[in-house]
CSV table of C-alpha atoms in Angstrom, one decimal:
chain,number,residue,atom,x,y,z
A,30,MET,CA,51.9,-158.9,-207.7
A,31,THR,CA,55.4,-158.0,-209.0
A,32,GLU,CA,54.6,-156.1,-212.2
A,33,ASP,CA,51.6,-154.1,-210.3
A,34,LEU,CA,54.6,-153.1,-208.2
A,35,ASN,CA,56.9,-152.6,-211.0
A,36,GLN,CA,54.6,-150.5,-212.9
A,37,MET,CA,53.5,-148.5,-209.8
A,38,ARG,CA,57.5,-147.6,-209.2
A,39,GLU,CA,57.8,-146.6,-213.1
A,40,HIS,CA,54.3,-144.3,-212.5
A,41,MET,CA,55.3,-142.6,-209.6
A,42,LEU,CA,59.6,-141.7,-210.1
A,43,THR,CA,57.8,-140.4,-213.7
A,44,ALA,CA,55.4,-137.9,-211.8
A,45,ILE,CA,58.4,-137.6,-209.3
A,46,GLY,CA,60.8,-136.4,-212.0
A,47,ALA,CA,58.8,-134.3,-213.5
A,48,ALA,CA,57.5,-131.7,-210.3
A,49,SER,CA,58.6,-128.8,-211.1
A,50,GLY,CA,58.4,-127.0,-207.6
A,51,LEU,CA,58.8,-128.2,-204.0
A,52,ASP,CA,55.1,-128.1,-203.2
A,53,ALA,CA,54.5,-130.9,-206.9
A,54,LEU,CA,56.9,-132.7,-205.1
A,55,ASP,CA,55.8,-132.7,-201.4
A,56,ALA,CA,51.9,-133.7,-203.2
A,57,CYS,CA,53.7,-136.3,-204.8
A,58,ARG,CA,55.6,-137.9,-201.7
A,59,VAL,CA,52.2,-137.4,-199.8
A,60,GLU,CA,50.2,-139.3,-201.9
A,61,ALA,CA,53.3,-142.3,-202.1
A,62,LEU,CA,54.1,-141.9,-198.6
A,63,GLY,CA,51.8,-139.9,-196.7
A,64,LYS,CA,49.0,-141.6,-194.1
A,65,GLN,CA,46.4,-142.1,-196.5
A,66,GLY,CA,49.1,-142.8,-199.3
A,67,THR,CA,49.0,-145.7,-202.5
A,68,ILE,CA,52.4,-146.9,-200.2
A,69,THR,CA,51.6,-146.8,-197.0
A,70,ALA,CA,48.3,-148.5,-197.7
A,71,LEU,CA,50.1,-151.7,-199.1
A,72,LEU,CA,52.4,-151.5,-196.3
A,73,LYS,CA,49.5,-152.2,-193.7
A,74,THR,CA,48.3,-155.3,-196.2
A,75,LEU,CA,51.2,-157.0,-194.8
A,76,GLY,CA,49.9,-157.9,-191.6
A,77,LYS,CA,46.8,-159.5,-193.3
A,78,MET,CA,49.1,-162.1,-195.4
A,79,THR,CA,50.4,-165.7,-194.5
A,80,PRO,CA,54.4,-165.7,-193.8
A,81,GLU,CA,54.9,-167.2,-196.7
A,82,GLU,CA,53.2,-164.7,-198.8
A,83,ARG,CA,54.7,-161.8,-196.3
A,84,LEU,CA,58.2,-163.7,-197.3
A,85,VAL,CA,57.9,-162.5,-201.0
A,86,GLN,CA,56.1,-159.6,-201.1
A,87,GLY,CA,57.5,-157.8,-198.3
A,88,PRO,CA,61.3,-157.0,-199.9
A,89,GLN,CA,59.2,-155.9,-202.8
A,90,ILE,CA,57.0,-153.3,-201.2
A,91,GLN,CA,60.1,-152.2,-198.7
A,92,GLY,CA,62.1,-151.6,-202.2
A,93,LEU,CA,59.1,-149.8,-203.7
A,94,ARG,CA,58.9,-147.4,-200.5
A,95,GLU,CA,62.8,-147.0,-200.8
A,96,ALA,CA,63.3,-146.6,-204.2
A,97,VAL,CA,60.4,-143.8,-204.1
A,98,ALA,CA,61.7,-142.1,-201.2
A,99,ASN,CA,65.2,-142.0,-202.3
A,100,GLY,CA,63.6,-140.5,-205.3
A,101,ILE,CA,61.6,-137.8,-203.5
A,102,ALA,CA,65.4,-136.7,-202.3
A,103,GLU,CA,67.3,-136.4,-205.0
A,104,ARG,CA,64.7,-134.4,-207.0
A,105,LYS,CA,64.5,-132.4,-203.8
A,106,ALA,CA,67.8,-131.7,-203.5
A,107,THR,CA,67.8,-131.0,-207.1
A,108,LEU,CA,65.3,-128.4,-207.0
A,109,GLU,CA,66.5,-126.3,-204.1
A,110,ARG,CA,70.3,-126.6,-205.8
A,111,ALA,CA,68.1,-124.8,-208.8
A,112,ALA,CA,66.4,-122.3,-206.9
A,113,LEU,CA,69.3,-120.8,-204.8
A,114,ASP,CA,71.5,-120.9,-208.5
A,115,ALA,CA,68.3,-118.8,-209.8
A,116,ARG,CA,68.4,-116.5,-206.3
A,117,LEU,CA,72.5,-115.8,-207.0
A,118,ALA,CA,71.6,-114.9,-210.3
A,119,SER,CA,69.1,-112.5,-209.6
A,120,GLU,CA,70.5,-110.8,-206.7
A,121,THR,CA,73.6,-108.4,-206.8
A,122,LEU,CA,75.1,-106.3,-204.2
A,123,ASP,CA,76.7,-103.2,-205.5
A,124,MET,CA,79.6,-102.6,-203.1
A,125,THR,CA,80.3,-99.2,-204.4
A,126,LEU,CA,77.0,-98.0,-202.4
A,127,PRO,CA,77.1,-95.9,-199.1
A,128,ALA,CA,76.1,-98.3,-196.2
A,129,ASP,CA,72.3,-97.8,-194.7
A,130,ALA,CA,74.3,-97.5,-191.3
A,131,THR,CA,78.2,-97.0,-190.2
A,132,PRO,CA,79.1,-99.9,-188.0
A,133,ALA,CA,80.6,-98.5,-184.9
A,134,GLY,CA,82.1,-100.4,-182.2
A,135,THR,CA,81.8,-99.6,-178.4
A,136,ILE,CA,84.5,-99.5,-175.9
A,137,HIS,CA,83.9,-101.5,-172.6
A,138,PRO,CA,83.9,-99.6,-169.7
A,139,VAL,CA,86.9,-101.9,-168.5
A,140,SER,CA,88.9,-101.3,-171.1
A,141,GLN,CA,87.8,-97.7,-170.9
A,142,VAL,CA,88.7,-97.2,-167.1
A,143,MET,CA,92.4,-99.1,-167.6
A,144,ASP,CA,93.2,-96.7,-170.2
A,145,GLU,CA,92.3,-93.9,-167.9
A,146,LEU,CA,94.3,-95.7,-165.2
A,147,ALA,CA,97.3,-95.7,-167.7
A,148,GLU,CA,97.0,-91.9,-168.5
A,149,ILE,CA,96.5,-91.0,-164.9
A,150,PHE,CA,99.4,-93.1,-163.5
A,151,ALA,CA,102.1,-92.4,-166.9
A,152,ASP,CA,101.8,-88.9,-165.6
A,153,LEU,CA,102.5,-89.5,-162.5
A,154,GLY,CA,105.6,-91.5,-164.3
A,155,PHE,CA,104.5,-95.1,-163.4
A,156,ALA,CA,105.1,-97.7,-166.0
A,157,VAL,CA,102.7,-100.3,-167.0
A,158,ALA,CA,104.1,-103.5,-166.3
A,159,THR,CA,101.8,-107.3,-166.8
A,160,GLY,CA,102.3,-111.1,-165.8
A,161,PRO,CA,101.5,-114.3,-166.5
A,162,GLU,CA,97.8,-114.8,-165.5
A,163,ILE,CA,98.8,-118.9,-164.5
A,164,GLU,CA,100.9,-118.7,-161.7
A,165,THR,CA,103.4,-120.5,-159.6
A,166,ASP,CA,102.4,-120.6,-155.6
A,167,TRP,CA,105.8,-118.8,-154.8
A,168,HIS,CA,105.1,-116.0,-156.7
A,169,ASN,CA,101.6,-115.3,-155.7
A,170,PHE,CA,101.9,-116.2,-152.2
A,171,SER,CA,105.4,-116.9,-150.5
A,172,ALA,CA,107.2,-114.3,-151.5
A,173,LEU,CA,104.3,-112.1,-150.5
A,174,ASN,CA,104.8,-112.9,-146.7
A,175,ILE,CA,101.2,-114.6,-147.4
A,176,PRO,CA,101.3,-117.4,-144.3
A,177,GLU,CA,100.6,-121.0,-145.3
A,178,THR,CA,98.0,-121.0,-143.0
A,179,HIS,CA,96.2,-117.8,-144.4
A,180,PRO,CA,92.6,-118.4,-145.8
A,181,ALA,CA,94.0,-117.4,-149.6
A,182,ARG,CA,95.4,-120.4,-150.1
A,183,ALA,CA,92.5,-122.6,-149.5
A,184,MET,CA,90.6,-124.7,-151.8
A,185,HIS,CA,87.5,-123.0,-151.8
A,186,ASP,CA,89.2,-119.4,-152.7
A,187,THR,CA,91.9,-119.8,-155.3
A,188,PHE,CA,91.5,-121.7,-158.8
A,189,TYR,CA,94.3,-124.6,-158.3
A,190,LEU,CA,95.4,-126.4,-161.9
A,191,GLN,CA,96.6,-129.4,-160.1
A,192,GLN,CA,97.0,-131.6,-156.7
A,193,GLY,CA,99.3,-132.0,-154.9
A,194,ILE,CA,101.0,-128.1,-154.6
A,195,ASP,CA,102.8,-128.0,-151.0
A,196,ALA,CA,103.0,-125.0,-149.3
A,197,LYS,CA,105.3,-125.9,-146.9
A,198,GLY,CA,107.9,-126.1,-149.3
A,199,ALA,CA,108.8,-122.5,-149.4
A,200,GLY,CA,111.3,-121.2,-151.4
A,201,THR,CA,112.0,-124.6,-153.0
A,202,ALA,CA,112.9,-124.6,-156.8
A,203,ASP,CA,109.6,-126.7,-157.9
A,204,GLU,CA,107.4,-123.7,-155.6
A,205,LYS,CA,109.0,-120.9,-157.9
A,206,THR,CA,108.9,-122.7,-161.0
A,207,THR,CA,105.9,-125.0,-161.2
A,208,PHE,CA,102.6,-123.1,-162.2
A,209,SER,CA,99.7,-124.0,-160.2
A,210,LEU,CA,97.4,-121.6,-159.6
A,211,LEU,CA,95.2,-119.1,-161.6
A,212,ARG,CA,96.4,-115.6,-159.8
A,213,THR,CA,94.4,-114.2,-157.2
A,214,HIS,CA,95.5,-110.5,-157.7
A,215,THR,CA,98.1,-108.4,-160.2
A,216,SER,CA,100.9,-108.2,-157.1
A,217,PRO,CA,102.9,-111.5,-158.6
A,218,VAL,CA,103.3,-108.6,-161.7
A,219,GLN,CA,105.4,-106.4,-158.6
A,220,ILE,CA,107.7,-109.4,-157.3
A,221,ARG,CA,108.6,-110.4,-160.9
A,222,THR,CA,109.1,-106.6,-161.8
A,223,MET,CA,111.4,-106.1,-158.3
A,224,LEU,CA,113.3,-109.7,-159.2
A,225,SER,CA,113.8,-108.3,-163.0
A,226,GLN,CA,114.5,-104.5,-162.6
A,227,LYS,CA,116.8,-102.4,-161.0
A,228,PRO,CA,115.5,-99.8,-158.5
A,229,PRO,CA,114.2,-96.9,-158.8
A,230,ILE,CA,110.6,-98.7,-159.5
A,231,ARG,CA,107.2,-97.0,-160.6
A,232,ILE,CA,104.4,-99.4,-161.8
A,233,ILE,CA,101.2,-100.0,-162.4
A,234,ALA,CA,99.8,-103.6,-163.1
A,235,PRO,CA,96.4,-104.2,-164.4
A,236,GLY,CA,95.2,-106.9,-165.6
A,237,ARG,CA,92.4,-110.0,-164.8
A,238,THR,CA,92.7,-112.4,-161.5
A,239,TYR,CA,90.5,-115.0,-160.7
A,240,ARG,CA,88.6,-116.2,-157.4
A,241,SER,CA,86.6,-118.3,-156.2
A,242,ASP,CA,83.4,-115.9,-156.0
A,243,SER,CA,80.2,-115.0,-157.5
A,244,ASP,CA,77.1,-112.5,-156.4
A,245,ALA,CA,76.4,-109.1,-157.4
A,246,THR,CA,79.9,-107.2,-156.2
A,247,HIS,CA,81.9,-110.6,-157.1
A,248,THR,CA,83.0,-112.4,-160.1
A,249,PRO,CA,85.0,-115.4,-160.6
A,250,MET,CA,87.2,-113.3,-162.7
A,251,PHE,CA,87.4,-109.9,-162.3
A,252,HIS,CA,89.9,-106.8,-163.2
A,253,GLN,CA,92.3,-105.5,-160.5
A,254,VAL,CA,95.3,-103.0,-160.7
A,255,GLU,CA,98.0,-102.6,-158.0
A,256,GLY,CA,101.0,-100.1,-157.9
A,257,LEU,CA,104.4,-100.0,-156.6
A,258,VAL,CA,106.9,-98.1,-156.3
A,259,ILE,CA,110.8,-98.9,-154.7
A,260,ASP,CA,113.1,-96.4,-154.0
A,261,LYS,CA,115.4,-94.7,-150.9
A,262,GLY,CA,112.8,-93.0,-149.0
A,263,ILE,CA,109.7,-93.9,-149.4
A,264,THR,CA,107.3,-92.7,-146.5
A,265,LEU,CA,103.2,-93.0,-145.9
A,266,GLY,CA,103.1,-89.6,-147.1
A,267,HIS,CA,104.1,-90.4,-150.7
A,268,LEU,CA,101.5,-93.0,-150.5
A,269,LYS,CA,98.9,-90.4,-149.7
A,270,TRP,CA,100.3,-87.9,-152.3
A,271,THR,CA,99.8,-90.4,-155.1
A,272,LEU,CA,96.5,-91.6,-153.9
A,273,GLU,CA,94.4,-88.1,-153.2
A,274,THR,CA,96.5,-87.3,-156.8
A,275,PHE,CA,95.0,-90.6,-158.4
A,276,VAL,CA,91.6,-90.1,-157.5
A,277,LYS,CA,90.8,-86.6,-157.7
A,278,ALA,CA,91.9,-87.2,-161.4
A,279,PHE,CA,90.3,-90.5,-161.7
A,280,PHE,CA,86.9,-89.1,-160.7
A,281,GLU,CA,87.4,-85.2,-162.3
A,282,ARG,CA,86.8,-83.6,-159.1
A,283,ASP,CA,88.7,-82.0,-157.2
A,284,ASP,CA,86.8,-81.8,-153.6
A,285,ILE,CA,87.7,-85.1,-153.1
A,286,VAL,CA,88.3,-86.6,-149.7
A,287,LEU,CA,90.3,-89.8,-148.7
A,288,ARG,CA,90.4,-91.4,-145.1
A,289,MET,CA,93.0,-94.2,-143.8
A,290,ARG,CA,92.2,-96.6,-141.8
A,291,PRO,CA,94.7,-99.3,-140.5
A,292,SER,CA,94.3,-102.3,-141.5
A,293,TYR,CA,96.3,-106.1,-142.0
A,294,PHE,CA,98.1,-107.0,-145.6
A,295,PRO,CA,100.5,-109.5,-145.0
A,296,PHE,CA,102.8,-107.9,-148.1
A,297,THR,CA,103.0,-104.5,-146.4
A,298,GLU,CA,103.2,-103.5,-142.9
A,299,PRO,CA,102.0,-100.4,-141.8
A,300,SER,CA,98.7,-101.4,-144.0
A,301,VAL,CA,95.8,-99.1,-144.3
A,302,GLU,CA,92.4,-99.1,-146.3
A,303,ILE,CA,91.3,-96.2,-148.1
A,304,ASP,CA,87.5,-94.8,-148.0
A,305,VAL,CA,86.1,-92.1,-150.6
A,306,GLY,CA,84.0,-89.3,-149.2
A,307,TYR,CA,80.4,-89.4,-151.2
A,308,THR,CA,77.1,-87.3,-151.1
A,309,LEU,CA,73.9,-88.7,-151.7
A,310,VAL,CA,72.5,-87.0,-154.5
A,311,LYS,CA,68.6,-88.1,-155.5
A,312,GLY,CA,69.5,-91.2,-153.3
A,313,LYS,CA,72.2,-91.9,-155.0
A,314,ARG,CA,75.9,-92.4,-153.5
A,315,VAL,CA,77.9,-89.8,-155.8
A,316,VAL,CA,81.8,-89.7,-155.2
A,317,GLY,CA,83.0,-86.4,-154.0
A,318,GLY,CA,81.8,-83.4,-151.7
A,319,ALA,CA,83.9,-81.6,-149.1
A,320,GLU,CA,81.4,-82.3,-146.4
A,321,PRO,CA,81.0,-86.9,-147.2
A,322,ASP,CA,77.4,-87.9,-146.5
A,323,GLY,CA,79.7,-91.4,-145.7
A,324,TRP,CA,82.3,-93.4,-146.8
A,325,LEU,CA,83.0,-95.9,-149.6
A,326,GLU,CA,86.5,-98.3,-149.5
A,327,ILE,CA,87.9,-98.6,-152.7
A,328,LEU,CA,91.5,-99.7,-152.7
A,329,GLY,CA,93.8,-101.6,-149.6
A,330,SER,CA,97.5,-99.7,-149.4
A,331,GLY,CA,100.6,-99.6,-147.6
A,332,MET,CA,104.2,-99.7,-147.5
A,333,VAL,CA,105.9,-102.8,-148.8
A,334,HIS,CA,106.5,-105.1,-146.0
A,335,ARG,CA,110.7,-105.6,-145.4
A,336,LYS,CA,110.2,-109.3,-146.4
A,337,VAL,CA,108.4,-109.3,-149.6
A,338,ILE,CA,111.7,-106.6,-150.5
A,339,GLU,CA,113.9,-109.5,-149.0
A,340,ALA,CA,112.2,-111.7,-151.1
A,341,CYS,CA,113.4,-110.3,-154.1
A,342,GLY,CA,117.0,-110.1,-153.3
A,343,LEU,CA,116.8,-106.0,-151.9
A,344,ASP,CA,118.3,-105.2,-149.1
A,345,PRO,CA,115.0,-103.4,-147.0
A,346,ASP,CA,117.3,-101.0,-145.0
A,347,GLU,CA,118.4,-99.2,-148.4
A,348,TRP,CA,115.4,-99.6,-150.3
A,349,GLN,CA,111.4,-98.8,-149.2
A,350,GLY,CA,108.6,-98.4,-151.4
A,351,PHE,CA,105.2,-98.7,-150.8
A,352,ALA,CA,102.0,-100.5,-153.3
A,353,PHE,CA,98.2,-100.2,-153.4
A,354,GLY,CA,95.9,-102.0,-155.2
A,355,CYS,CA,91.8,-102.1,-156.0
A,356,GLY,CA,89.6,-103.5,-158.5
A,357,ILE,CA,89.0,-102.0,-162.1
A,358,ASP,CA,85.5,-103.3,-162.4
A,359,ARG,CA,84.6,-101.5,-159.1
A,360,LEU,CA,86.2,-98.2,-159.8
A,361,ALA,CA,83.8,-98.3,-162.8
A,362,MET,CA,80.8,-98.8,-160.9
A,363,LEU,CA,81.5,-96.0,-158.9
A,364,LYS,CA,82.4,-93.5,-161.4
A,365,TYR,CA,79.7,-94.7,-164.1
A,366,GLY,CA,76.7,-95.5,-161.5
A,367,MET,CA,76.5,-99.1,-162.4
A,368,ASP,CA,74.8,-101.2,-159.6
A,369,ASP,CA,75.6,-104.7,-160.0
A,370,LEU,CA,78.8,-106.2,-161.6
A,371,ARG,CA,77.6,-109.6,-163.3
A,372,PRO,CA,76.6,-107.6,-166.5
A,373,PHE,CA,80.2,-106.3,-167.4
A,374,PHE,CA,80.8,-110.2,-168.1
A,375,ASP,CA,77.1,-111.2,-169.7
A,376,GLY,CA,78.3,-109.4,-173.5
A,377,ASP,CA,74.7,-107.8,-173.6
A,378,ILE,CA,75.1,-105.3,-176.8
A,379,ARG,CA,72.3,-103.4,-175.2
A,380,TRP,CA,74.0,-102.9,-171.9
A,381,LEU,CA,77.3,-102.3,-174.1
A,382,LYS,CA,75.5,-99.7,-175.8
A,383,HIS,CA,74.5,-97.7,-172.8
A,384,TYR,CA,77.7,-97.5,-170.7
A,385,GLY,CA,80.1,-98.2,-173.7
A,386,PHE,CA,82.6,-95.5,-174.8
A,387,SER,CA,83.0,-94.4,-178.7
A,388,SER,CA,86.3,-95.2,-179.9
A,389,LEU,CA,87.2,-91.8,-180.3
A,390,ASP,CA,86.8,-91.0,-176.3
A,391,VAL,CA,90.6,-91.8,-175.8
A,392,PRO,CA,91.3,-90.5,-171.9
A,393,THR,CA,93.2,-87.6,-171.9
A,394,LEU,CA,94.2,-85.4,-168.9
A,395,SER,CA,93.5,-82.0,-171.2
A,396,ALA,CA,90.5,-83.3,-172.3
A,397,GLY,CA,89.3,-85.2,-169.0
A,398,VAL,CA,90.2,-89.2,-168.8
A,399,GLY,CA,86.2,-89.6,-168.7
A,400,ALA,CA,85.1,-87.9,-172.0
């Protein structure tokens, strides 16, 4: 039996080594290890042997099987490597030939709208300010006059990074320096700007913000832009003119009608919601029209609260200001006819090719911000 197994091993390994291709090698594998293969048939005989015979012949048959399997694996690796080398030697690429299709990047609508906002407000004398997305409780809530019991501070609305942040410690050093949450708005940028710069201040603060919410018009991460003006003698009239100028430039229409509604925000007093009029065109709402068919809420605003100005070390009797904020994603949806916020973050190249912008479409007031 041992002599027969040795002859069988030599014969099979010789056949494996002589296999000229992967198909021939696979035929050797089937002949030896397939369901009806020679070695498979030998393994089936183990059950009919006596324990003494199995103790002697079992390891020999298993050794044959392992040797053949290893031989097949080695020969396969050799053949595959040779096939790859032959392919690399025969395939060439002339890098001097022109490309079949010119690669073209696409600007995301959110990036485009951010550029449009920067262009419009730069013309009005505003600078762009940025700040950290991981914020302290003090900058995100307390300095903005947001009460300890406000729903925005709840765990179900805010993404906290650690437990044990106690809002009752308002004004303490720990609260001002411990980064404990993902910012829920870009208002902390306003606070950091007032703390680091002397008035007069005119800034917009675009960026990513985070809230625990998700549906067709809300996502856990979204983009927001806020504006802040701090100067002497600022009134609600300055706010109204600024927002009217901005909305007309953004939607590139002169027949924009705005409506101001009294509202409440902890960081502004008085506070107003801004609605823009729309007309119905083929069943769709289009922003603009001297005689609106309805109203769409687009942003919140108001005069900066005295307590917010005081928290930043300024005298509210000397300095006044206004602030406003709106969702950049929502502005893009209104201007470019998108009805669902979620595809903004799906990474679907088909959606981006449809709604995206050419890299040459740089927003300018002379050529049109939505060019």
